[in-house]
Short mmCIF file of C-alpha atoms in Angstrom, two decimals:
data_model
loop_
_atom_site.label_atom_id
_atom_site.label_comp_id
_atom_site.label_asym_id
_atom_site.label_seq_id
_atom_site.Cartn_x
_atom_site.Cartn_y
_atom_site.Cartn_z
CA UNK A 1119 -0.22 -0.11 0.22
CA UNK A 1120 1.31 3.55 -1.17
CA UNK A 1121 2.03 5.82 2.14
CA UNK A 1122 1.07 8.90 -0.44
CA UNK A 1123 -2.37 8.19 -0.34
CA UNK A 1124 -2.95 10.83 2.81
CA UNK A 1125 -4.45 14.47 2.31
CA UNK A 1126 -1.68 16.78 2.13
CA UNK A 1127 -0.13 18.37 5.01
CA UNK A 1128 -2.28 16.71 7.61
CA UNK A 1129 -0.10 17.17 11.01
CA UNK A 1130 1.78 15.57 12.98
CA UNK A 1131 3.05 15.20 16.41
CA UNK A 1132 5.60 13.18 17.93
CA UNK A 1133 6.07 12.82 21.15
CA UNK A 1134 10.74 11.53 22.63
CA UNK A 1135 11.35 13.10 19.23
CA UNK A 1136 15.06 12.20 19.82
CA UNK A 1137 14.94 8.75 20.44
CA UNK A 1138 16.15 6.20 17.62
CA UNK A 1139 12.13 5.48 16.36
CA UNK A 1140 11.99 8.40 15.69
CA UNK A 1141 14.47 10.48 14.19
CA UNK A 1142 13.53 6.84 11.57
CA UNK A 1143 10.11 8.57 11.89
CA UNK A 1144 11.28 11.64 10.83
CA UNK A 1145 13.25 9.92 8.55
CA UNK A 1146 10.74 8.52 6.45
CA UNK A 1147 8.40 11.03 7.17
CA UNK A 1148 6.50 11.55 3.80
CA UNK A 1149 5.73 14.88 1.96
CA UNK A 1150 1.85 14.89 3.14
CA UNK A 1151 2.87 15.09 6.70
CA UNK A 1152 4.13 18.60 8.56
CA UNK A 1153 5.47 17.18 11.74
CA UNK A 1154 6.92 19.60 14.93
CA UNK A 1155 8.58 17.48 17.83
CA UNK A 1156 8.39 17.69 21.38
CA UNK A 1157 10.77 15.48 23.73
CA UNK A 1158 13.09 16.50 27.41
CA UNK A 1159 13.77 18.30 29.29
CA UNK A 1160 11.71 21.41 27.14
CA UNK A 1161 8.54 18.70 27.21
CA UNK A 1162 7.44 16.23 29.99
CA UNK A 1163 4.74 12.90 28.79
CA UNK A 1164 4.12 12.98 32.58
CA UNK A 1165 2.31 16.81 32.98
CA UNK A 1166 -0.54 17.16 32.17
CA UNK A 1167 -0.50 20.61 31.45
CA UNK A 1168 1.90 20.57 29.01
CA UNK A 1169 0.43 17.41 27.42
CA UNK A 1170 -2.93 19.07 26.51
CA UNK A 1171 -1.34 22.37 25.62
CA UNK A 1172 -0.34 20.68 22.19
CA UNK A 1173 -4.04 21.40 21.38
CA UNK A 1174 -2.68 24.60 19.85
CA UNK A 1175 -0.63 23.14 17.20
CA UNK A 1176 -4.06 20.76 15.97
CA UNK A 1177 -2.07 18.26 14.89
CA UNK A 1178 -4.09 15.01 13.63
CA UNK A 1179 -1.73 13.02 14.13
CA UNK A 1180 0.19 11.87 17.37
CA UNK A 1181 3.14 9.34 17.56
CA UNK A 1182 4.09 8.64 20.90
CA UNK A 1183 7.76 7.04 21.06
CA UNK A 1184 8.22 8.40 24.12
CA UNK A 1185 9.45 5.50 27.34
CA UNK A 1186 11.26 4.75 30.10
CA UNK A 1187 13.03 1.45 28.22
CA UNK A 1188 15.81 0.68 30.60
CA UNK A 1189 14.27 -2.79 31.82
CA UNK A 1190 16.21 -2.72 35.23
CA UNK A 1191 15.73 1.30 36.01
CA UNK A 1192 12.14 0.23 36.07
CA UNK A 1193 12.62 -2.26 38.94
CA UNK A 1194 14.53 0.45 40.80
CA UNK A 1195 11.93 3.68 40.33
CA UNK A 1196 8.98 1.77 39.38
CA UNK A 1197 7.32 5.42 39.86
CA UNK A 1198 8.33 7.03 37.58
CA UNK A 1199 8.42 4.04 35.19
CA UNK A 1200 4.36 3.89 36.28
CA UNK A 1201 4.17 7.62 35.33
CA UNK A 1202 5.99 8.00 32.63
CA UNK A 1203 5.00 4.49 30.45
CA UNK A 1204 1.88 4.61 32.15
CA UNK A 1205 -0.38 7.54 33.02
CA UNK A 1206 1.81 9.30 30.14
CA UNK A 1207 -0.05 7.65 27.10
CA UNK A 1208 -3.42 8.30 28.74
CA UNK A 1209 -2.61 11.87 29.09
CA UNK A 1210 -1.58 11.66 25.38
CA UNK A 1211 -5.18 9.98 24.20
CA UNK A 1212 -7.03 12.41 26.24
CA UNK A 1213 -5.62 14.89 24.06
CA UNK A 1214 -5.81 13.13 20.75
CA UNK A 1215 -10.09 13.17 21.93
CA UNK A 1216 -10.48 16.21 23.00
CA UNK A 1217 -9.22 17.01 19.39
CA UNK A 1218 -10.23 14.32 17.61
CA UNK A 1219 -6.52 13.18 15.87
CA UNK A 1220 -4.97 9.61 16.33
CA UNK A 1221 -2.89 8.41 18.96
CA UNK A 1222 0.34 6.39 17.00
CA UNK A 1223 1.51 4.67 20.47
CA UNK A 1224 4.40 2.20 20.19
CA UNK A 1225 4.60 -0.59 22.91
CA UNK A 1226 6.42 -3.87 23.48
CA UNK A 1227 6.22 -7.49 23.43
CA UNK A 1228 6.82 -7.25 27.18
CA UNK A 1229 3.63 -7.25 27.72
CA UNK A 1230 3.45 -10.75 27.85
CA UNK A 1231 5.47 -13.36 30.08
CA UNK A 1232 7.38 -14.86 27.19
CA UNK A 1233 5.99 -18.28 27.95
CA UNK A 1234 4.57 -19.06 24.83
CA UNK A 1235 6.51 -21.15 22.89
CA UNK A 1236 5.58 -19.49 18.96
CA UNK A 1237 4.05 -15.61 17.84
CA UNK A 1238 2.25 -13.92 20.32
CA UNK A 1239 -0.87 -12.55 18.56
CA UNK A 1240 -3.02 -9.70 19.21
CA UNK A 1241 -5.78 -11.83 20.68
CA UNK A 1242 -3.52 -12.81 22.87
CA UNK A 1243 -3.82 -12.19 26.53
CA UNK A 1244 -1.04 -9.63 28.44
CA UNK A 1245 0.92 -11.34 31.72
CA UNK A 1246 3.94 -8.48 32.16
CA UNK A 1247 6.30 -10.26 34.54
CA UNK A 1248 8.59 -6.98 34.48
CA UNK A 1249 7.76 -3.76 35.98
CA UNK A 1250 8.98 -2.44 32.65
CA UNK A 1251 5.71 -4.62 31.02
CA UNK A 1252 3.27 -3.48 33.15
CA UNK A 1253 3.92 0.17 33.08
CA UNK A 1254 3.82 -0.35 29.45
CA UNK A 1255 0.10 -3.00 29.32
CA UNK A 1256 -1.09 0.20 31.42
CA UNK A 1257 -0.22 2.61 28.84
CA UNK A 1258 -2.10 0.45 26.73
CA UNK A 1259 -4.77 0.26 29.18
CA UNK A 1260 -5.35 4.11 30.19
CA UNK A 1261 -5.73 4.02 25.91
CA UNK A 1262 -8.17 1.97 25.49
CA UNK A 1263 -10.42 2.77 28.30
CA UNK A 1264 -10.13 6.46 27.39
CA UNK A 1265 -12.53 6.71 25.16
CA UNK A 1266 -10.61 7.76 22.42
CA UNK A 1267 -11.50 5.50 19.38
CA UNK A 1268 -8.76 6.15 16.78
CA UNK A 1269 -5.95 5.26 18.08
CA UNK A 1270 -2.87 2.36 16.83
CA UNK A 1271 -1.33 0.70 19.75
CA UNK A 1272 1.85 -1.45 17.65
CA UNK A 1273 3.85 -3.76 19.74
CA UNK A 1274 7.28 -4.74 18.76
CA UNK A 1275 10.64 -6.42 19.92
CA UNK A 1276 14.19 -5.78 20.44
CA UNK A 1277 14.54 -2.38 18.29
CA UNK A 1278 17.88 -1.64 16.68
CA UNK A 1279 19.14 0.59 15.03
CA UNK A 1280 21.11 4.30 14.21
CA UNK A 1281 22.14 6.19 17.23
CA UNK A 1282 20.63 4.35 19.68
CA UNK A 1283 20.63 2.75 23.26
CA UNK A 1284 20.58 -1.29 22.05
CA UNK A 1285 21.46 -4.31 22.19
CA UNK A 1286 23.45 -4.21 18.76
CA UNK A 1287 25.16 -1.22 20.02
CA UNK A 1288 26.45 -2.76 23.51
CA UNK A 1289 27.49 -5.28 21.69
CA UNK A 1290 30.07 -3.26 19.76
CA UNK A 1291 31.19 -1.18 22.11
CA UNK A 1292 32.35 -4.53 24.94
CA UNK A 1293 33.60 -5.84 21.77
CA UNK A 1294 35.92 -2.81 21.45
CA UNK A 1295 36.32 -2.98 24.93
CA UNK A 1296 37.12 -6.54 26.67
CA UNK A 1297 38.46 -9.49 24.64
CA UNK A 1298 36.15 -12.12 26.41
CA UNK A 1299 31.61 -11.49 26.45
CA UNK A 1300 29.27 -13.23 28.38
CA UNK A 1301 25.22 -13.32 27.03
CA UNK A 1302 22.54 -14.43 27.90
CA UNK A 1303 21.69 -17.48 25.76
CA UNK A 1304 18.27 -18.62 26.77
CA UNK A 1305 15.78 -15.48 25.72
CA UNK A 1306 14.75 -15.59 22.31
CA UNK A 1307 12.78 -13.36 20.62
CA UNK A 1308 12.65 -11.26 16.88
CA UNK A 1309 15.28 -8.31 16.37
CA UNK A 1310 12.75 -5.48 14.42
CA UNK A 1311 14.63 -2.58 12.32
CA UNK A 1312 13.14 0.59 13.45
CA UNK A 1313 13.73 1.52 10.04
CA UNK A 1314 10.88 -1.30 9.28
CA UNK A 1315 9.02 -0.46 12.16
CA UNK A 1316 8.61 3.62 11.25
CA UNK A 1317 7.77 2.61 7.52
CA UNK A 1318 5.25 0.52 8.96
CA UNK A 1319 3.65 2.65 11.40
CA UNK A 1320 3.04 5.43 8.23
CA UNK A 1321 1.22 2.17 5.93
CA UNK A 1322 -1.18 2.58 9.00
CA UNK A 1323 -1.55 5.31 9.21
CA UNK A 1324 -2.58 5.45 4.96
CA UNK A 1325 -5.21 2.92 5.98
CA UNK A 1326 -8.76 4.02 5.07
CA UNK A 1327 -10.45 5.48 8.20
CA UNK A 1328 -13.14 3.52 7.27
CA UNK A 1329 -11.68 0.34 6.03
CA UNK A 1330 -15.20 -2.99 6.27
CA UNK A 1331 -16.06 -4.20 7.45
CA UNK A 1332 -14.12 -2.48 10.51
CA UNK A 1333 -11.78 0.49 11.56
CA UNK A 1334 -8.09 -0.35 11.23
CA UNK A 1335 -7.88 0.79 14.47
CA UNK A 1336 -6.82 -1.18 17.24
CA UNK A 1337 -3.96 -3.32 18.60
CA UNK A 1338 -0.88 -4.15 15.94
CA UNK A 1339 1.80 -6.26 16.67
CA UNK A 1340 4.87 -5.92 14.25
CA UNK A 1341 8.19 -7.35 14.11
CA UNK A 1342 10.60 -8.32 11.93
CA UNK A 1343 11.52 -12.06 10.33
CA UNK A 1344 13.58 -14.61 12.07
CA UNK A 1345 14.30 -15.06 15.40
CA UNK A 1346 17.83 -15.75 18.17
CA UNK A 1347 18.37 -15.29 21.48
CA UNK A 1348 20.70 -12.49 23.32
CA UNK A 1349 23.98 -15.37 23.03
#
């Protein structure tokens, strides 16, 4: 499906605009969009007044790439994780509902427990084990319970890309610093390139809003093909 079929000059507000995925979203932005980005330290997704003030931009689309993604850090700072990953998306949903915008929220495979031995489907019941997963699930629930109808929740896994804090960059750095590396071999997943995920998000946004028989809105899973362990 072409991503060039959107009406001209739709306005996008990009939250977490300096992050790894957001960088690719800016890079792949079709000509039919006008984008304005927001990120720390100037913008705080947990500040309701700041979030709702974005209505002055009259965005047609809000893309949320902001998240506290440090899994170990979330265990140590649970309240912060719940605010950023859980409450923040709810505030964006409130904003989107109030101005009639579409919300795209990026979520994670950590909302599942990892016990399934085949790919997770959108209909599978979440069961997060970590604080990070629980906080991301809370964010999804805040959106779903907000009354907003025009939203995409896009769950992905093991993101990597240029200029970001990810496993690939970490291994490259450690390989330069150490003569021997120790990596867990009991965690398997599907690494996903941010370039591809950014393209997929714009493909979702290009779907007709009244696709028959159902609207295209809801929860989507996206990852690249194949699987591997961290090792």
